[in-house]
Tab-separated table of C-alpha atoms in Angstrom:
chain	number	residue	atom	x	y	z
I	1	MET	CA	-60.713	-10.390	69.561
I	2	PRO	CA	-57.753	-10.391	71.991
I	3	VAL	CA	-54.296	-9.058	71.188
I	4	HIS	CA	-52.855	-11.320	68.498
I	5	PRO	CA	-50.291	-13.814	69.869
I	6	GLN	CA	-47.575	-12.415	67.586
I	7	ALA	CA	-48.234	-8.885	68.846
I	8	ARG	CA	-48.384	-10.184	72.421
I	9	ALA	CA	-44.932	-11.747	71.951
I	10	VAL	CA	-43.584	-8.340	70.920
I	11	LEU	CA	-45.152	-6.732	73.981
I	12	ASP	CA	-43.580	-9.371	76.200
I	13	GLN	CA	-40.154	-8.700	74.672
I	14	LEU	CA	-40.507	-4.967	75.260
I	15	ALA	CA	-42.052	-5.195	78.722
I	16	ALA	CA	-38.793	-4.324	80.454
I	17	LEU	CA	-38.498	-0.973	78.678
I	18	PRO	CA	-39.436	2.067	80.772
I	19	ASP	CA	-42.377	4.239	79.853
I	20	PHE	CA	-40.861	7.025	77.769
I	21	SER	CA	-42.994	9.559	79.644
I	22	THR	CA	-40.661	9.102	82.628
I	23	LEU	CA	-37.525	9.938	80.604
I	24	GLU	CA	-35.807	12.949	79.145
I	25	PRO	CA	-35.925	13.074	75.311
I	26	PRO	CA	-32.205	12.275	74.755
I	27	VAL	CA	-32.526	9.103	76.833
I	28	ALA	CA	-35.746	8.100	75.091
I	29	ARG	CA	-34.037	8.595	71.729
I	30	GLN	CA	-31.194	6.295	72.727
I	31	LEU	CA	-33.646	3.567	73.730
I	32	ALA	CA	-35.638	3.989	70.513
I	33	ALA	CA	-32.527	3.874	68.327
I	34	VAL	CA	-31.994	0.130	68.640
I	35	PRO	CA	-31.372	-1.063	65.067
I	36	GLY	CA	-33.803	-3.598	63.656
I	37	PRO	CA	-32.909	-6.576	61.513
I	38	PRO	CA	-31.380	-5.831	58.100
I	39	GLY	CA	-34.001	-4.619	55.658
I	40	GLU	CA	-34.618	-5.776	52.129
I	41	ALA	CA	-32.019	-5.021	49.479
I	42	VAL	CA	-33.011	-2.234	47.094
I	43	SER	CA	-31.297	-1.119	43.922
I	44	ARG	CA	-29.822	2.058	45.414
I	45	VAL	CA	-29.786	4.003	48.688
I	46	GLU	CA	-28.426	7.530	48.965
I	47	ASP	CA	-28.173	9.810	51.998
I	48	ARG	CA	-28.315	13.523	51.246
I	49	GLU	CA	-28.988	16.858	52.871
I	50	ILE	CA	-31.461	19.232	51.257
I	51	PRO	CA	-32.315	22.865	52.053
I	52	GLY	CA	-34.927	23.353	54.734
I	53	PRO	CA	-36.544	26.331	56.468
I	54	GLY	CA	-34.355	25.886	59.553
I	55	GLY	CA	-31.206	24.537	57.925
I	56	PRO	CA	-30.251	21.350	56.078
I	57	VAL	CA	-32.709	18.450	56.293
I	58	PRO	CA	-31.317	14.903	55.980
I	59	VAL	CA	-33.119	12.618	53.558
I	60	ARG	CA	-32.553	9.018	52.504
I	61	ILE	CA	-33.499	8.190	48.922
I	62	TYR	CA	-34.385	4.569	48.086
I	63	THR	CA	-34.543	3.623	44.410
I	64	PRO	CA	-36.111	0.353	43.190
I	65	ASP	CA	-34.961	-1.898	40.380
I	66	GLY	CA	-35.975	-0.841	36.902
I	67	THR	CA	-35.768	2.173	34.692
I	68	GLY	CA	-37.176	5.529	35.743
I	69	PRO	CA	-38.644	7.960	35.962
I	70	PHE	CA	-40.403	6.365	38.924
I	71	ALA	CA	-43.329	7.450	41.020
I	72	ALA	CA	-42.221	8.905	44.360
I	73	LEU	CA	-43.365	8.453	47.940
I	74	VAL	CA	-42.198	11.023	50.498
I	75	PHE	CA	-42.121	9.232	53.855
I	76	PHE	CA	-42.204	10.764	57.347
I	77	HIS	CA	-41.181	8.551	60.256
I	78	GLY	CA	-43.130	8.205	63.474
I	79	GLY	CA	-41.863	8.705	66.999
I	80	GLY	CA	-44.183	11.248	68.588
I	81	PHE	CA	-42.329	14.178	66.961
I	82	VAL	CA	-39.585	13.565	69.570
I	83	ILE	CA	-37.824	10.246	68.883
I	84	CYS	CA	-36.842	7.988	65.946
I	85	ASP	CA	-35.032	8.878	62.739
I	86	LEU	CA	-34.114	7.654	59.265
I	87	ASP	CA	-32.485	4.512	60.663
I	88	THR	CA	-35.417	3.377	62.812
I	89	HIS	CA	-37.665	3.322	59.745
I	90	ASP	CA	-35.141	2.060	57.228
I	91	GLY	CA	-36.712	-1.405	57.022
I	92	VAL	CA	-40.233	-0.244	56.255
I	93	CYS	CA	-38.965	2.244	53.654
I	94	ARG	CA	-37.057	-0.522	51.905
I	95	ALA	CA	-40.127	-2.761	51.930
I	96	LEU	CA	-42.318	-0.011	50.451
I	97	THR	CA	-39.711	0.789	47.793
I	98	ASN	CA	-39.716	-2.783	46.522
I	99	ALA	CA	-43.410	-3.537	46.961
I	100	ALA	CA	-44.675	-0.274	45.443
I	101	GLY	CA	-41.928	-0.031	42.825
I	102	CYS	CA	-41.372	3.649	43.570
I	103	VAL	CA	-38.635	5.917	44.846
I	104	VAL	CA	-39.084	6.494	48.574
I	105	VAL	CA	-37.635	9.679	50.063
I	106	SER	CA	-37.476	9.377	53.863
I	107	VAL	CA	-37.254	12.729	55.658
I	108	GLY	CA	-35.256	13.402	58.836
I	109	TYR	CA	-37.270	16.400	60.001
I	110	ARG	CA	-36.360	18.443	63.077
I	111	LEU	CA	-37.451	16.906	66.381
I	112	ALA	CA	-39.056	18.408	69.473
I	113	PRO	CA	-38.537	19.720	72.088
I	114	GLU	CA	-35.476	21.385	70.586
I	115	HIS	CA	-37.633	22.362	67.615
I	116	LYS	CA	-41.265	22.915	68.491
I	117	PHE	CA	-44.286	22.899	66.184
I	118	PRO	CA	-44.407	23.918	63.345
I	119	ALA	CA	-40.762	23.007	62.634
I	120	ALA	CA	-41.526	19.376	61.735
I	121	PRO	CA	-44.367	19.999	59.248
I	122	GLU	CA	-42.474	22.879	57.648
I	123	ASP	CA	-39.444	20.607	57.106
I	124	CYS	CA	-41.677	17.895	55.671
I	125	TYR	CA	-43.441	20.276	53.332
I	126	ALA	CA	-40.097	21.699	52.171
I	127	ALA	CA	-38.829	18.174	51.484
I	128	THR	CA	-41.953	17.348	49.482
I	129	ARG	CA	-41.506	20.494	47.398
I	130	TRP	CA	-37.844	19.574	46.874
I	131	VAL	CA	-38.786	16.136	45.544
I	132	ALA	CA	-41.211	17.716	43.092
I	133	ASP	CA	-38.776	20.445	42.052
I	134	ARG	CA	-35.754	18.128	41.701
I	135	ALA	CA	-37.651	15.189	40.290
I	136	THR	CA	-35.509	14.735	37.180
I	137	GLU	CA	-32.330	14.727	39.269
I	138	ILE	CA	-33.521	11.802	41.397
I	139	GLY	CA	-35.254	9.855	38.638
I	140	VAL	CA	-38.805	10.749	39.645
I	141	ASP	CA	-41.914	11.722	37.702
I	142	PRO	CA	-43.219	14.855	39.501
I	143	GLY	CA	-46.738	14.060	38.343
I	144	ARG	CA	-46.771	10.835	40.376
I	145	LEU	CA	-46.075	11.980	43.918
I	146	ALA	CA	-47.527	10.693	47.207
I	147	VAL	CA	-46.900	11.191	50.931
I	148	ALA	CA	-46.923	8.643	53.732
I	149	GLY	CA	-46.051	8.225	57.372
I	150	ASP	CA	-46.788	6.277	60.522
I	151	SER	CA	-48.077	7.676	63.822
I	152	ALA	CA	-46.582	11.187	64.146
I	153	GLY	CA	-45.390	10.663	60.580
I	154	GLY	CA	-48.983	9.950	59.581
I	155	ASN	CA	-49.889	13.290	61.130
I	156	LEU	CA	-47.148	14.960	59.100
I	157	ALA	CA	-48.287	13.281	55.867
I	158	ALA	CA	-51.856	14.487	56.454
I	159	VAL	CA	-50.603	17.975	57.299
I	160	VAL	CA	-48.337	18.147	54.237
I	161	ALA	CA	-51.362	17.249	52.108
I	162	LEU	CA	-53.228	20.174	53.696
I	163	MET	CA	-50.249	22.487	53.172
I	164	ALA	CA	-49.884	21.460	49.535
I	165	ARG	CA	-53.558	22.226	48.951
I	166	ASP	CA	-53.410	25.528	50.812
I	167	ARG	CA	-50.102	26.690	49.299
I	168	GLY	CA	-50.714	25.786	45.691
I	169	GLY	CA	-48.736	22.575	45.389
I	170	PRO	CA	-47.035	20.370	44.770
I	171	ALA	CA	-49.818	18.204	43.393
I	172	LEU	CA	-50.170	14.957	45.340
I	173	ARG	CA	-51.743	11.778	44.014
I	174	TYR	CA	-52.180	9.933	47.323
I	175	GLN	CA	-51.710	9.968	51.090
I	176	LEU	CA	-50.963	6.810	53.071
I	177	LEU	CA	-51.710	7.415	56.752
I	178	VAL	CA	-50.625	4.630	59.087
I	179	TYR	CA	-52.284	4.907	62.541
I	180	PRO	CA	-51.963	8.691	62.250
I	181	VAL	CA	-52.041	11.206	65.078
I	182	THR	CA	-54.841	13.544	64.034
I	183	HIS	CA	-56.007	15.313	67.206
I	184	ARG	CA	-54.691	16.259	70.620
I	185	ASP	CA	-57.484	14.470	72.474
I	186	PHE	CA	-56.727	11.901	75.170
I	187	ASP	CA	-60.310	10.975	76.015
I	188	THR	CA	-61.520	8.953	73.035
I	189	PRO	CA	-62.793	5.424	73.684
I	190	SER	CA	-59.609	3.960	72.201
I	191	TYR	CA	-57.482	6.060	74.559
I	192	ARG	CA	-59.514	4.854	77.519
I	193	GLU	CA	-59.494	1.202	76.388
I	194	ASN	CA	-55.801	1.103	75.483
I	195	ALA	CA	-54.280	3.537	77.948
I	196	GLU	CA	-51.586	1.213	79.298
I	197	GLY	CA	-49.636	-1.932	78.569
I	198	LEU	CA	-49.883	-1.930	74.760
I	199	LEU	CA	-46.564	-0.311	73.745
I	200	LEU	CA	-47.947	3.191	73.210
I	201	THR	CA	-49.596	4.555	76.357
I	202	ARG	CA	-51.772	7.566	77.045
I	203	ASN	CA	-49.043	9.014	79.282
I	204	MET	CA	-46.531	8.679	76.463
I	205	MET	CA	-48.813	10.566	74.094
I	206	ARG	CA	-49.280	13.329	76.659
I	207	TRP	CA	-45.479	13.474	76.936
I	208	PHE	CA	-45.022	13.630	73.157
I	209	TRP	CA	-47.578	16.394	72.731
I	210	ARG	CA	-46.131	18.369	75.675
I	211	HIS	CA	-42.705	18.362	74.047
I	212	TYR	CA	-44.055	19.059	70.553
I	213	LEU	CA	-46.227	22.106	71.252
I	214	GLU	CA	-45.152	25.511	72.510
I	215	ARG	CA	-48.557	25.851	74.173
I	216	ASP	CA	-51.566	23.538	74.523
I	217	SER	CA	-53.716	25.803	72.354
I	218	ASP	CA	-51.472	25.013	69.379
I	219	GLY	CA	-52.985	21.535	69.471
I	220	GLU	CA	-56.195	22.996	68.035
I	221	ARG	CA	-54.433	24.326	64.930
I	222	PRO	CA	-55.107	22.213	61.813
I	223	TYR	CA	-51.414	21.858	60.959
I	224	ALA	CA	-50.945	20.226	64.376
I	225	SER	CA	-54.284	18.393	64.572
I	226	PRO	CA	-55.585	17.869	61.034
I	227	LEU	CA	-58.884	16.543	62.398
I	228	ARG	CA	-59.517	20.165	63.467
I	229	ALA	CA	-59.365	21.443	59.886
I	230	GLU	CA	-62.699	23.012	58.916
I	231	ASP	CA	-62.451	21.921	55.282
I	232	LEU	CA	-60.885	18.700	53.993
I	233	SER	CA	-62.045	19.084	50.403
I	234	GLY	CA	-59.488	19.174	47.620
I	235	LEU	CA	-57.133	16.686	49.260
I	236	PRO	CA	-55.652	13.637	47.524
I	237	PRO	CA	-57.166	10.164	47.893
I	238	ALA	CA	-56.177	8.398	51.084
I	239	HIS	CA	-55.683	5.016	52.662
I	240	VAL	CA	-55.852	5.028	56.460
I	241	ILE	CA	-54.561	2.129	58.547
I	242	THR	CA	-55.513	1.659	62.198
I	243	ALA	CA	-54.899	-1.016	64.823
I	244	GLU	CA	-57.504	-2.403	67.206
I	245	PHE	CA	-55.403	-2.087	70.365
I	246	ASP	CA	-54.007	1.387	69.741
I	247	PRO	CA	-54.829	4.596	71.637
I	248	LEU	CA	-54.783	6.391	68.257
I	249	ARG	CA	-57.362	4.097	66.642
I	250	ASP	CA	-60.384	6.365	66.986
I	251	GLU	CA	-58.761	9.600	65.808
I	252	GLY	CA	-57.386	7.839	62.723
I	253	GLU	CA	-60.803	6.418	61.913
I	254	ALA	CA	-62.461	9.769	62.573
I	255	TYR	CA	-60.092	11.377	60.073
I	256	ALA	CA	-60.901	8.730	57.459
I	257	ALA	CA	-64.605	9.426	57.993
I	258	ARG	CA	-64.067	13.188	57.675
I	259	LEU	CA	-62.165	12.682	54.424
I	260	ARG	CA	-64.986	10.558	53.016
I	261	ASP	CA	-67.568	13.122	54.111
I	262	ALA	CA	-65.564	15.770	52.234
I	263	GLY	CA	-65.827	13.716	49.048
I	264	ILE	CA	-62.264	12.367	49.145
I	265	ASP	CA	-61.798	8.827	47.810
I	266	THR	CA	-60.740	7.175	51.068
I	267	THR	CA	-60.233	3.580	52.142
I	268	HIS	CA	-59.674	2.393	55.680
I	269	ALA	CA	-58.332	-0.849	57.110
I	270	ARG	CA	-58.462	-1.684	60.804
I	271	TYR	CA	-56.146	-4.566	61.729
I	272	ASP	CA	-57.823	-6.512	64.493
I	273	GLY	CA	-55.605	-7.874	67.229
I	274	MET	CA	-52.829	-5.441	66.345
I	275	ILE	CA	-51.015	-2.835	68.425
I	276	HIS	CA	-49.511	0.539	67.654
I	277	GLY	CA	-46.293	0.192	65.668
I	278	PHE	CA	-47.159	-3.150	64.077
I	279	PHE	CA	-46.730	-1.854	60.498
I	280	GLY	CA	-42.956	-1.831	60.928
I	281	MET	CA	-42.751	-5.281	62.539
I	282	GLY	CA	-42.757	-7.404	59.419
I	283	GLU	CA	-40.001	-9.664	60.735
I	284	THR	CA	-42.255	-10.977	63.494
I	285	ILE	CA	-45.882	-10.111	62.676
I	286	ASP	CA	-47.660	-11.568	59.642
I	287	ALA	CA	-50.247	-8.780	59.620
I	288	ALA	CA	-47.464	-6.233	59.173
I	289	ARG	CA	-46.338	-7.847	55.947
I	290	GLU	CA	-49.955	-8.038	54.801
I	291	ALA	CA	-50.514	-4.353	55.620
I	292	VAL	CA	-47.371	-3.243	53.783
I	293	ALA	CA	-48.264	-5.374	50.752
I	294	ASP	CA	-51.814	-4.022	50.664
I	295	ALA	CA	-50.679	-0.405	51.071
I	296	ALA	CA	-48.066	-0.857	48.341
I	297	SER	CA	-50.643	-2.379	46.008
I	298	ARG	CA	-52.894	0.640	46.530
I	299	LEU	CA	-49.989	2.996	45.919
I	300	ARG	CA	-49.103	1.210	42.680
I	301	ALA	CA	-52.697	1.354	41.460
I	302	VAL	CA	-52.875	5.118	41.951
I	303	LEU	CA	-49.338	6.152	41.069
I	304	ASP	CA	-49.072	3.993	37.958
I	305	ALA	CA	-52.484	4.974	36.601
């Protein structure tokens, strides 16, 4: 099917923006920092700083209505490891808090190129450990913990799941991977089909990876490209979301297939007609609201079991 008319309208609105691959990171961050519409009201929002391996890590803690302890979702924002922050993903975190009925802890990990790989995954892992260790303080049940993220954040969620397995915890119940980056490979069919004109371009992804990695060979390391991990057994159940018109479609679907082959309970949903980034566009795209509602329902089913 063609690009959905609602997604096409978004592309038309953003057509005047320059390709980020032509910009320096500080300029790209300014362009990406445009605030979205006000998000849903939640019972409580708290900004904090927590200890991290390279200094304090900002987190934003969203608490739903009700009486805890709640399940917890540690969320890692997208942005190619270079752009975006807690504010750019505030709306989607609020929506997940309400729909899943869980505490969402959004993590402001260190960005590249100032902080190269593995700074971001180490920050995200440290934040996940902090949530588990300080669960009582923030009204969370440490036995009901999940990770999630979109795009680069989906990469970080997958990598944190690998780290938690490899490093002896914390125990994770679920991983929600929204069009995740899983491999530094720019020659998949979806990269060739969707290289230009669909919000995320192949040149932009080359630019993101160039800033993220100290050297190209780091892209073969499993904590950078989880699709390169030799063994995916022992990981938590997963739900993987992909979009038809997204350069990252094939690597996300390949990761879902690898998880299933490793015996991990894995579901996958491809949203036809959709573009990269649609999950956070609930104000304008019906499929975004449907995807958030479906993901939240799956989270509830696992975390409340």
